[in-house]
Rosetta silent file (secondary structure, phi, psi, omega in degrees, C-alpha in Angstrom):
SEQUENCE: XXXXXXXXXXXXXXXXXXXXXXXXXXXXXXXXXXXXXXXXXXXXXXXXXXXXXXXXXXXXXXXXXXXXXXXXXXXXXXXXXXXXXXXXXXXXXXXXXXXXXXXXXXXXXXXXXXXXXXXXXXXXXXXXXXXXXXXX
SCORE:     score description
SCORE:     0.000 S_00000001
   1 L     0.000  140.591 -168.906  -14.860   18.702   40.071 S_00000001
   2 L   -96.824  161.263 -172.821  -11.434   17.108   38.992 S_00000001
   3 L   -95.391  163.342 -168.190  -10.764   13.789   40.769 S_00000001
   4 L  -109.614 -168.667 -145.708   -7.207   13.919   42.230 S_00000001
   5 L  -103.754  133.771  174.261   -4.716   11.356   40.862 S_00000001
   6 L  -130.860  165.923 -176.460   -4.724    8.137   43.674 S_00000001
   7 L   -85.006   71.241 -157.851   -2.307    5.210   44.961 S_00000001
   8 E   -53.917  144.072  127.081   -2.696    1.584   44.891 S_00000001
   9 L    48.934  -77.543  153.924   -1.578   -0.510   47.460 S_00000001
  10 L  -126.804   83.063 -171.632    1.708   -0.444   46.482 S_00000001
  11 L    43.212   23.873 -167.412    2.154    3.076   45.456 S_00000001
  12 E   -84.687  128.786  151.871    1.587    3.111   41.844 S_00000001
  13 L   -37.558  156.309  162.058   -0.004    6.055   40.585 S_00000001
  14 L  -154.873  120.102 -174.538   -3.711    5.776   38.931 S_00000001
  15 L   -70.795  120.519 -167.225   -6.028    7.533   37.154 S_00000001
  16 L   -41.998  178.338 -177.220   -8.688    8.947   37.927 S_00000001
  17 L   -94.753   17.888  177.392  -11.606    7.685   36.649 S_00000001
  18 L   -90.611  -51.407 -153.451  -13.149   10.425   34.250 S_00000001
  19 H  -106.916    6.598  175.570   -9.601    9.813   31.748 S_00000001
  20 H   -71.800   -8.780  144.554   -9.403    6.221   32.374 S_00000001
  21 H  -128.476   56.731  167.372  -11.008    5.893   29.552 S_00000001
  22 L   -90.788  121.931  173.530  -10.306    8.546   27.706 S_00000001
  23 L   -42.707  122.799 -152.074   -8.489    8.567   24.086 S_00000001
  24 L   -76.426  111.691  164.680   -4.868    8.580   24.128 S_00000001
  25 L   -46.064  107.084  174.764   -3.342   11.699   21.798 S_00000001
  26 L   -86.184  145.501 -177.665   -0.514   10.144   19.415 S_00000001
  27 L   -88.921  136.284 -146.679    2.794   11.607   19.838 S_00000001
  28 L   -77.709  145.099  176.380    4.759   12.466   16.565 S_00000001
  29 E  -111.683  140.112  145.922    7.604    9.624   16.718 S_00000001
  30 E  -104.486  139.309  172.856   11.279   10.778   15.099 S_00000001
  31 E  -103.682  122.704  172.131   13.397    9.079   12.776 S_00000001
  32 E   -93.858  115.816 -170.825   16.965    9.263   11.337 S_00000001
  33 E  -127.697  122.917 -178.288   17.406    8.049    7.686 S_00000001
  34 E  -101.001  118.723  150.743   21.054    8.681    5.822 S_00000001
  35 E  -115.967  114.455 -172.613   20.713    7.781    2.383 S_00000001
  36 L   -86.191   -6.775  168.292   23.923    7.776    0.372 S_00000001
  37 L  -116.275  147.171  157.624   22.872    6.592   -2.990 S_00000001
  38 H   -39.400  -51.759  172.851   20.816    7.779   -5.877 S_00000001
  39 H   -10.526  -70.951 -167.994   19.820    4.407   -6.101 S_00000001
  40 H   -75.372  -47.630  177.050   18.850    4.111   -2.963 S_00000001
  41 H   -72.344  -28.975  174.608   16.841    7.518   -2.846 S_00000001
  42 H   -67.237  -55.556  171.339   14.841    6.538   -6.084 S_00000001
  43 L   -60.930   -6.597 -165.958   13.595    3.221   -4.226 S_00000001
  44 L  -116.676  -35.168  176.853   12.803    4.991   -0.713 S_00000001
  45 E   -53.145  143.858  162.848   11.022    8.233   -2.980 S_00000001
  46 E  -147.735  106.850 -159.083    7.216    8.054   -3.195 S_00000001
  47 L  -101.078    1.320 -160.975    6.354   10.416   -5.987 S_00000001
  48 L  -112.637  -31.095  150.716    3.083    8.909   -6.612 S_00000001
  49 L   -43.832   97.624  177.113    2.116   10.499   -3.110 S_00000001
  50 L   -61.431  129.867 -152.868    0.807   14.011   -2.887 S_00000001
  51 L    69.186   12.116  169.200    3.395   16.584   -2.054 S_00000001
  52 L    92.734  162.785  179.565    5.863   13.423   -2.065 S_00000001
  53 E  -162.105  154.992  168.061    7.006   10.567    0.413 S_00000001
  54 E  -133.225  128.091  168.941    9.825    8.498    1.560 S_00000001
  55 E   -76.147  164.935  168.311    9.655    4.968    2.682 S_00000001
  56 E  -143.263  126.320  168.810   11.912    4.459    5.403 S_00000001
  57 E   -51.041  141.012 -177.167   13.066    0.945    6.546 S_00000001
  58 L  -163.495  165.115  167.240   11.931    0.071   10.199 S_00000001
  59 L  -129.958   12.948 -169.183   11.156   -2.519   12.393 S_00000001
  60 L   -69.260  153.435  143.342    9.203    0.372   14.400 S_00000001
  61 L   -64.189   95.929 -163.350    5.429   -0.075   14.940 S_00000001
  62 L  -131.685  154.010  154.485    3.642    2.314   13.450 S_00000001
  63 L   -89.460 -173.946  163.145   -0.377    3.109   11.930 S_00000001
  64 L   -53.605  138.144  163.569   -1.828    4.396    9.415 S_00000001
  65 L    86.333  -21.714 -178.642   -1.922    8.322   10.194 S_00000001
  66 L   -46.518  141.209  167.588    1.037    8.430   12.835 S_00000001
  67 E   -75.724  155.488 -153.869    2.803   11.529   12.697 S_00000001
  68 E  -171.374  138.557  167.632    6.604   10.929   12.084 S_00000001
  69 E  -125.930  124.523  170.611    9.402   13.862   11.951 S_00000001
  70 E   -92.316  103.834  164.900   12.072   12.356    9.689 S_00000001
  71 E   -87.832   76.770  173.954   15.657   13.698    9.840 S_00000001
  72 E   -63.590  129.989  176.738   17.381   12.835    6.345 S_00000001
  73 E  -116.416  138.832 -152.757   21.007   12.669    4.970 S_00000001
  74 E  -131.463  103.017  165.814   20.702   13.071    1.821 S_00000001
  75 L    41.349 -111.235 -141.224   24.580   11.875   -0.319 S_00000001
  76 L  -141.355  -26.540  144.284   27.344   13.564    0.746 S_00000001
  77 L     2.901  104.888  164.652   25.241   17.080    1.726 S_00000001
  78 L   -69.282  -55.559  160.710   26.265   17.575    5.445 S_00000001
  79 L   -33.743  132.027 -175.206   23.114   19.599    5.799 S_00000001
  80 L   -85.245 -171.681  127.815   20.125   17.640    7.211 S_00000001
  81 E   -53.393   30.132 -139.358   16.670   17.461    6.229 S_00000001
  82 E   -75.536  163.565 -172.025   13.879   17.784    8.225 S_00000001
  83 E  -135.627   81.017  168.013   10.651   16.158    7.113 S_00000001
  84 E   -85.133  144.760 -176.975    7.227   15.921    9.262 S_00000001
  85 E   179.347 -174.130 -172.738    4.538   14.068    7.922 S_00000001
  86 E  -105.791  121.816  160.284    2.222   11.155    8.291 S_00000001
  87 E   -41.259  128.842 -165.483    2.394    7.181    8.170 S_00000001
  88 E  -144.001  -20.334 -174.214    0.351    6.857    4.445 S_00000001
  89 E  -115.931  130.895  143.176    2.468    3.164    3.491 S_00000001
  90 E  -153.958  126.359  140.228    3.337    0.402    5.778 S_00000001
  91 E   -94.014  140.221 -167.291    4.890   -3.012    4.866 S_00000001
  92 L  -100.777 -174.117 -158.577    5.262   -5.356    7.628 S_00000001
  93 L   -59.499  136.879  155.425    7.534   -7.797    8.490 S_00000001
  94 L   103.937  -27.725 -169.642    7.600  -11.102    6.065 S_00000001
  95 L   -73.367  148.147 -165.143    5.872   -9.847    2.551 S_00000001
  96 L  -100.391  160.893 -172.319    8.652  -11.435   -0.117 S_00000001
  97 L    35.061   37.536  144.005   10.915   -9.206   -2.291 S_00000001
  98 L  -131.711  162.333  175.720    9.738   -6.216    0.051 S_00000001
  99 L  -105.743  152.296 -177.431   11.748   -4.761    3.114 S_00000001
 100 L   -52.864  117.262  174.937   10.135   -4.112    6.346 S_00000001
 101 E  -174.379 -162.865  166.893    9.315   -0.072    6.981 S_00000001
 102 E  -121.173  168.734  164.032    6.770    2.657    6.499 S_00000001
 103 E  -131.614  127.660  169.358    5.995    5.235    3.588 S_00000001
 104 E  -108.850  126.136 -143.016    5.322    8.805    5.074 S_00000001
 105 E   -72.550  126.594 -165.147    3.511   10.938    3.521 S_00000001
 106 E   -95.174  116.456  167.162    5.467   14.780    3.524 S_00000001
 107 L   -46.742  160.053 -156.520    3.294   17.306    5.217 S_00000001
 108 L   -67.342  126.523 -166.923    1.462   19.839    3.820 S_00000001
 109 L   132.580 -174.401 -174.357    3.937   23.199    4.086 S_00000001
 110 H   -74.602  -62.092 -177.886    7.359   24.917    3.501 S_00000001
 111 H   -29.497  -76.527  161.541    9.563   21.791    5.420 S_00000001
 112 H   -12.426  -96.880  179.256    7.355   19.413    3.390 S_00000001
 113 H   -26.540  -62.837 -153.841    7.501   21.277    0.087 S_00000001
 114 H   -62.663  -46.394  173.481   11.599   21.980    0.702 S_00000001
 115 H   -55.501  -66.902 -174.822   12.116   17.799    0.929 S_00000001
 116 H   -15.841  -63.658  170.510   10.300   17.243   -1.611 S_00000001
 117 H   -82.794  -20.633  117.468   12.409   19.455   -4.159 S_00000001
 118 H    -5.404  -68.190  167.609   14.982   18.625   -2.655 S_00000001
 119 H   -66.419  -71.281  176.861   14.922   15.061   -3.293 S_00000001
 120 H   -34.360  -63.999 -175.074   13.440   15.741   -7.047 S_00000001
 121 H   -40.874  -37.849  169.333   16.378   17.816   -7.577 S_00000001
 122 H   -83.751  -12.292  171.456   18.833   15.164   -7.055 S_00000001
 123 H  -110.542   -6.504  162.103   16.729   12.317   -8.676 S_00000001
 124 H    35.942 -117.195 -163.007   15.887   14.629  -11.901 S_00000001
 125 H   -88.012    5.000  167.132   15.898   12.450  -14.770 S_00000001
 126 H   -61.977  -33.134 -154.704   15.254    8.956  -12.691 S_00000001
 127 H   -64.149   -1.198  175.085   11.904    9.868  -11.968 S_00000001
 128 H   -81.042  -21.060 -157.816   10.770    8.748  -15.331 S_00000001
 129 L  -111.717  153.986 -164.915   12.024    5.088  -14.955 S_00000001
 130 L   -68.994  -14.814 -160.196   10.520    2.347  -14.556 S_00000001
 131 L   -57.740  165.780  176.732   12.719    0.246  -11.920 S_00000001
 132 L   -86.063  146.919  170.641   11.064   -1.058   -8.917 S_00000001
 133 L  -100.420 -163.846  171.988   11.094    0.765   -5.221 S_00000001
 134 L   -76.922  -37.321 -158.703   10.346   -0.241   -2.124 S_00000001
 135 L   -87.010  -98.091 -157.024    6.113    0.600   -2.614 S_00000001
 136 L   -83.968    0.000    0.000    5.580    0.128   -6.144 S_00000001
């Protein structure tokens, strides 16, 4: 039998007690990232990730595993970017000569796949060099 939903005192909603404790489903968070440099896209790529990542700067909270849909400006390309994928990186606030964000992993799929090459295509022959990113 489902319990019906009831009212405290002063009218707040409450749950029954069957889902009060019941595990909370996380909801896919979205993000907006413009990047406008090569530079800039070689330090935020994470090629060492399977099927690719991007960190993205944040002060957001995020875990390990969150789902994230990333919309990316990519240079001077007026077309966006969509991305979905998973929190797989996070540096927090405070670690020196790194900036605060996550690295998300690009799901498994065409969207996924499409950033990916995407991104290679325009970083080509950096991906060989050695300079530091945000991860590594």
């Amino acid at each position: 039998m489902n319990e019906p939903n009831t009212r405290t005192p002063a009218g707040k909603a409450t749950q029954p007690a069957a889902m009060a404790g019941a595990q909370q489903i996380p909801r896919s968070s979205v993000m907006s990232l413009a990047i406008r440099e090569k530079a800039a896209l070689y330090a935020a790529y994470m090629r060492f990730i399977d099927g690719g990542g991007l960190f993205i700067p944040t002060t957001r909270k995020a875990q390990l595993g969150d789902e994230i849909y990333a919309i990316l400006s990519l240079m001077d390309d007026p077309n966006k970017v969509p991305i979905p994928g998973k929190v797989c990186w996070i540096t927090p606030a405070g670690v020196p000569g790194r900036q605060q964000g996550i690295g998300v992993q690009f799901a498994k799929g065409e969207a996924g796949e499409a950033a990916r090459i995407a991104i290679e295509r325009l970083l080509s022959g950096a991906l060989q060099s050695t300079r530091p990113s945000h991860t590594i």
